[in-house]
Short mmCIF file of C-alpha atoms and ligand atoms in Angstrom, two decimals:
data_model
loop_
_atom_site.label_atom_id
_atom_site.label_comp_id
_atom_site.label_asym_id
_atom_site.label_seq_id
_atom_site.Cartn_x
_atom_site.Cartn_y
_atom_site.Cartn_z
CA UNK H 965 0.10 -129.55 52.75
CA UNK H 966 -3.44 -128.14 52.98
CA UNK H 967 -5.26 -128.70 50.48
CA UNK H 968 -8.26 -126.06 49.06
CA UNK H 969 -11.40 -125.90 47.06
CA UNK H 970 -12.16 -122.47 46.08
CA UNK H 971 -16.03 -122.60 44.42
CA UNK H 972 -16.68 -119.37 42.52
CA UNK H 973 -19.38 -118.35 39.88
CA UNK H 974 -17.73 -115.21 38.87
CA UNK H 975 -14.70 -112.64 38.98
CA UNK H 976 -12.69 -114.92 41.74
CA UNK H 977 -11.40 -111.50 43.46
CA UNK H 978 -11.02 -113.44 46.55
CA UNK H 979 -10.04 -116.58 44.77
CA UNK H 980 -7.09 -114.39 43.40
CA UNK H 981 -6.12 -112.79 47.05
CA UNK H 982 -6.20 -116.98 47.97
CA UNK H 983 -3.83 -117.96 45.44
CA UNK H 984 -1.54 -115.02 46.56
CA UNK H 985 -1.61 -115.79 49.87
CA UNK H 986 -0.54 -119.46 48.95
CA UNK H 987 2.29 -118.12 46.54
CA UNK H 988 3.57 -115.64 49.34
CA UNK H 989 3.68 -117.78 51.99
CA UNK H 990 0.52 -115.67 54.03
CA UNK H 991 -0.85 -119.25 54.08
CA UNK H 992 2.15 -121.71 54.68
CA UNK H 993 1.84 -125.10 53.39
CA UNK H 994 -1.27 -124.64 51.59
CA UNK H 995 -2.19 -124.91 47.99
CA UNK H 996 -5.74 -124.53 45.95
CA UNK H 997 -5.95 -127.74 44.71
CA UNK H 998 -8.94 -127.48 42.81
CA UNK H 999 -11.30 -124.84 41.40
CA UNK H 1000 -14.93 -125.40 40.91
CA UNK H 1001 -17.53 -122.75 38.75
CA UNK H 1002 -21.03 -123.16 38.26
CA UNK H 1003 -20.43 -120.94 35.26
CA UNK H 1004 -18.23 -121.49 32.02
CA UNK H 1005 -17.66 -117.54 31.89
CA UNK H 1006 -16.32 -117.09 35.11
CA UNK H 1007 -13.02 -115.22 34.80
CA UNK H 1008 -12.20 -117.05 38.02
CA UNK H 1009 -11.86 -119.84 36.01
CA UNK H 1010 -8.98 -117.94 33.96
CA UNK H 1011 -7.32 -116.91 36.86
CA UNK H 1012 -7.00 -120.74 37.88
CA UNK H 1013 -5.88 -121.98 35.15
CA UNK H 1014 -3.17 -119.16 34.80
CA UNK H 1015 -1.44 -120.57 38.12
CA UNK H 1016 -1.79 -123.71 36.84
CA UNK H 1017 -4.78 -125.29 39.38
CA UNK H 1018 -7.03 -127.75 37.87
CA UNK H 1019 -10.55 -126.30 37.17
CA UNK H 1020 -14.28 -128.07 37.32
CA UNK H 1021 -16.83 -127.04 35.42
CA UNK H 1022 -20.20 -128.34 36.77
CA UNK H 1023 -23.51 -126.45 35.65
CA UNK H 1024 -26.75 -126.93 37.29
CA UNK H 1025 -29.15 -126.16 34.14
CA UNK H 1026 -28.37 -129.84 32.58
CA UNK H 1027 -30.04 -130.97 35.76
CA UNK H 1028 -32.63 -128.59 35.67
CA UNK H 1029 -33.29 -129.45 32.32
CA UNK H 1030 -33.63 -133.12 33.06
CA UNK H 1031 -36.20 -132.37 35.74
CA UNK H 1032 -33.45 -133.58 38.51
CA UNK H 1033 -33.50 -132.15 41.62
CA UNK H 1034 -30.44 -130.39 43.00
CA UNK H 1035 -29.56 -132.63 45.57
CA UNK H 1036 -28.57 -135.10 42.57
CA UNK H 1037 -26.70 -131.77 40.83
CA UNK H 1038 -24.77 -131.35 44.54
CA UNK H 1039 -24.19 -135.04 45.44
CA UNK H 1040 -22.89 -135.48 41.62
CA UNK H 1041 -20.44 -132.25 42.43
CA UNK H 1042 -19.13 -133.38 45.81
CA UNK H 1043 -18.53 -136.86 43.95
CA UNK H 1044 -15.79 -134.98 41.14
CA UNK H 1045 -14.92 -133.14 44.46
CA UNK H 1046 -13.48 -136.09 46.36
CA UNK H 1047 -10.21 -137.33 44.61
CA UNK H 1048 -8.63 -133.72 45.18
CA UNK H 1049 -8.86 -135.05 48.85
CA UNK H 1050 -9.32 -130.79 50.29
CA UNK H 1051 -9.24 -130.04 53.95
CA UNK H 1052 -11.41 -127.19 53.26
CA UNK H 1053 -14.03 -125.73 50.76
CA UNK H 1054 -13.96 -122.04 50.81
CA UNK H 1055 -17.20 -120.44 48.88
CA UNK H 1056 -15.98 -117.13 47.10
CA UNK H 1057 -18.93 -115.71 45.37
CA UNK H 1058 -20.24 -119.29 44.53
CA UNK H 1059 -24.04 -118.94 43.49
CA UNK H 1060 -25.34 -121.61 44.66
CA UNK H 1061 -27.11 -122.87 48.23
CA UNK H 1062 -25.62 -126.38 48.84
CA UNK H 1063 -28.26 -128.91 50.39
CA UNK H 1064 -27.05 -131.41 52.35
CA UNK H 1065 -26.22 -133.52 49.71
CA UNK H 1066 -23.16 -131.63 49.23
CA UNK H 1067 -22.19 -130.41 52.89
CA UNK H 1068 -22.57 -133.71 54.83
CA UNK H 1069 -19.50 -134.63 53.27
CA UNK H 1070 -17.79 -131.37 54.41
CA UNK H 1071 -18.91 -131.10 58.21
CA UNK H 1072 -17.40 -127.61 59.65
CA UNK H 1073 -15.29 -127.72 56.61
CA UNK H 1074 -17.36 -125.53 54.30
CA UNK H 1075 -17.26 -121.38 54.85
CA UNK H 1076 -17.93 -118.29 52.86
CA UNK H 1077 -17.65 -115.00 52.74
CA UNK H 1078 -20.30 -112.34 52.42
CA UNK H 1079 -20.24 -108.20 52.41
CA UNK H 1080 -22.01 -107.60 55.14
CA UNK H 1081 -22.12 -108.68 58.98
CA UNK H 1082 -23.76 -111.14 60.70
CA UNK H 1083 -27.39 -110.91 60.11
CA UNK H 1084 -27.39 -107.66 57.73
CA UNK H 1085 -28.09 -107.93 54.04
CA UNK H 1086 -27.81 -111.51 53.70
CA UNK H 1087 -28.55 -112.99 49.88
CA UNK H 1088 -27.72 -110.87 46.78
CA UNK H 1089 -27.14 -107.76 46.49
CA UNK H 1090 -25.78 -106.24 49.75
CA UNK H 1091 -23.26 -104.17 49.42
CA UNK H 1092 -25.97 -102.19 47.13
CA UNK H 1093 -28.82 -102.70 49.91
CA UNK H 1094 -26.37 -101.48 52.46
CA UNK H 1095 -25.54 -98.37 51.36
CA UNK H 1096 -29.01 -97.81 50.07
CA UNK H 1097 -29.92 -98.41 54.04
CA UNK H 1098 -27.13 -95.95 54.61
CA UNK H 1099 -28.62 -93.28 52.38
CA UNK H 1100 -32.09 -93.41 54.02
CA UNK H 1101 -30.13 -92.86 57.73
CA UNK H 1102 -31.03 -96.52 58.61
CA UNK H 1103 -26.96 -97.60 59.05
CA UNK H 1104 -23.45 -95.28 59.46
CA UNK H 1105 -21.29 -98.69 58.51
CA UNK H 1106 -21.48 -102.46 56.96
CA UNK H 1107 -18.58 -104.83 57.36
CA UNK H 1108 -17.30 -108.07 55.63
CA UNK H 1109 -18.01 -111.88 57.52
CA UNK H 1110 -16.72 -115.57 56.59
CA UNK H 1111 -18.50 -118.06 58.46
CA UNK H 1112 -18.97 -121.93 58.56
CA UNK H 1113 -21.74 -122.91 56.07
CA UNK H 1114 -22.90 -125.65 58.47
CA UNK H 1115 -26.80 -126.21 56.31
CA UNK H 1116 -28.98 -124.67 53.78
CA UNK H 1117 -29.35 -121.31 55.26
CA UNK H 1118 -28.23 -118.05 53.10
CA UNK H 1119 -24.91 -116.25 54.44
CA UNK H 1120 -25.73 -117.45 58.02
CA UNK H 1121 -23.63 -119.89 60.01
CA UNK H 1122 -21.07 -119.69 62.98
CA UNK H 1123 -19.28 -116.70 62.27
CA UNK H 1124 -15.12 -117.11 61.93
CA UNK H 1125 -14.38 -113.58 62.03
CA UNK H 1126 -15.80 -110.03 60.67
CA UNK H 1127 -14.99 -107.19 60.77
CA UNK H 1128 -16.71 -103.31 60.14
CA UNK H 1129 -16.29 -101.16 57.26
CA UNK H 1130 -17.27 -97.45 57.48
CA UNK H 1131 -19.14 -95.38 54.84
CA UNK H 1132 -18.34 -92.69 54.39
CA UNK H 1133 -20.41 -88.92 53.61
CA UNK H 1134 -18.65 -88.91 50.15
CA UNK H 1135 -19.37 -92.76 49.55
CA UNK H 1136 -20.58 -93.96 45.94
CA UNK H 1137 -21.79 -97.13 45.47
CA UNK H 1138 -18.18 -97.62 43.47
CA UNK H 1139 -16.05 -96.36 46.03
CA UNK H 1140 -18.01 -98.15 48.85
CA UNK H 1141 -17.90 -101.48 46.79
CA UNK H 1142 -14.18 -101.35 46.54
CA UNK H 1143 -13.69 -100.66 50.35
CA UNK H 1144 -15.48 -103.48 51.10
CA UNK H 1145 -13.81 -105.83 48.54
CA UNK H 1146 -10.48 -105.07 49.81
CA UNK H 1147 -11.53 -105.72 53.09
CA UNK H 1148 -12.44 -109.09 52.02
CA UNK H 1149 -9.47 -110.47 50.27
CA UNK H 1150 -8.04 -109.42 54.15
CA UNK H 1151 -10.41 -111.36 55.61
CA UNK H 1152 -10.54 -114.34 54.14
CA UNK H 1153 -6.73 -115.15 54.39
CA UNK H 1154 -7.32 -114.49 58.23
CA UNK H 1155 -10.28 -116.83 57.91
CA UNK H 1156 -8.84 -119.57 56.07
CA UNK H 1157 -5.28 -119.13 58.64
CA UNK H 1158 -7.76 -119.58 61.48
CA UNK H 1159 -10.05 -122.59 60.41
CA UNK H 1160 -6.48 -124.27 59.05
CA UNK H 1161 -5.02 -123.64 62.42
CA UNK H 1162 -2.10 -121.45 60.74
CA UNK H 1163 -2.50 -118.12 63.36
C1 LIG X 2013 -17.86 -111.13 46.98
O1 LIG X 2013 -18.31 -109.84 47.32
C2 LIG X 2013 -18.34 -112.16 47.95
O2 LIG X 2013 -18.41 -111.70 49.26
C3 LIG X 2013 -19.73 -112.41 47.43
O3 LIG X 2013 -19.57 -112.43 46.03
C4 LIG X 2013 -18.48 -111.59 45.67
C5 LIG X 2013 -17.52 -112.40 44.83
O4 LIG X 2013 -16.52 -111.60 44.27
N1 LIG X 2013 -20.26 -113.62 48.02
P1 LIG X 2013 -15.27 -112.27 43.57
O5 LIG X 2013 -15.81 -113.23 42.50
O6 LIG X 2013 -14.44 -112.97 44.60
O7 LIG X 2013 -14.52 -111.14 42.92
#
């Protein structure tokens, strides 16, 4: 069985198209086996604990408070990680840049997804910057990327796949948004069938 660690700080969209995909059979032999929020109010959290996956709550202000530095707050995280023994952490909306206190213990076996491709709009923000850059004439499409979070950098790494979305004339910012999001519960099955060896 492969086992997962989906790390989320918020509605767990893609956490929910990953728990499908286990439940269908789109990802054979694999189960979430654990899912971690940096915030109590995530509704991801909800949708866990509705299919039954154990959840981890582990906040960052405590540390922050405390003057400790957030290589403590990640070494401390990948600690509670370890007895759910997970091939594979998959970051879906998690806000939060791991240091390598965290990802040394995950080498090529942390990725995440972002709205945008390779090298556009990386950080927060980018489906909105996007078509913003698409108003002014600057862009005619974005697109949707998981890649390998190998260090510190923001939505860069090896890329697993992408792939383009258009936008179109009669875009809004709503329609546009939900475009892309569908196109991301797509790709991150493929992502996670690839890295697991599944395709
Ligand atoms: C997604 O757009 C993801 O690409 C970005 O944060 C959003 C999380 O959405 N990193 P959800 O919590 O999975 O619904």
């Amino acid at each position: 069985m492969n086992r997962l660690a989906v790390l989320i700080s918020g509605s767990g969209t893609n956490l929910q198209a990953i728990l499908d995909a286990c439940a269908s059979g789109e990802l054979p032999d694999t189960q979430v086996a654990v899912v971690v929020s940096n915030r109590i109010a995530a509704y991801g959290l909800q949708r866990a604990k509705a299919c039954g996956v154990p959840t981890l709550y582990h906040p960052l202000k405590p540390y922050r408070d405390a003057g400790r530095p957030r290589e403590e707050y990640d070494a401390d995280l990948a600690a509670k990680l370890a007895p759910y023994a997970v091939a594979l952490v998959c970051l879906a909306g998690w806000m939060h840049v791991f240091s390598m206190a965290f990802l040394k213990h995950y080498p090529q076996r942390v990725i995440n997804i972002h709205p945008a491709l390779p090298g556009a709009f990386p950080g927060m923000h980018a489906i909105e910057r996007a078509y913003e850059a698409y108003l002014r004439g600057e862009i005619s499409h974005t697109g949707v990327m998981v890649h390998y979070a190998p260090d510190e950098g923001v939505d860069v790494g090896p890329v697993i796949v992408q792939r383009v979305v258009p936008i179109c004339p009669d875009d809004t910012l709503e329609t546009l948004e939900a475009r892309i999001h569908a196109t991301e519960h797509a790709l991150y099955i493929e992502a996670i069938r690839q890295v697991l060896g599944l395709t």
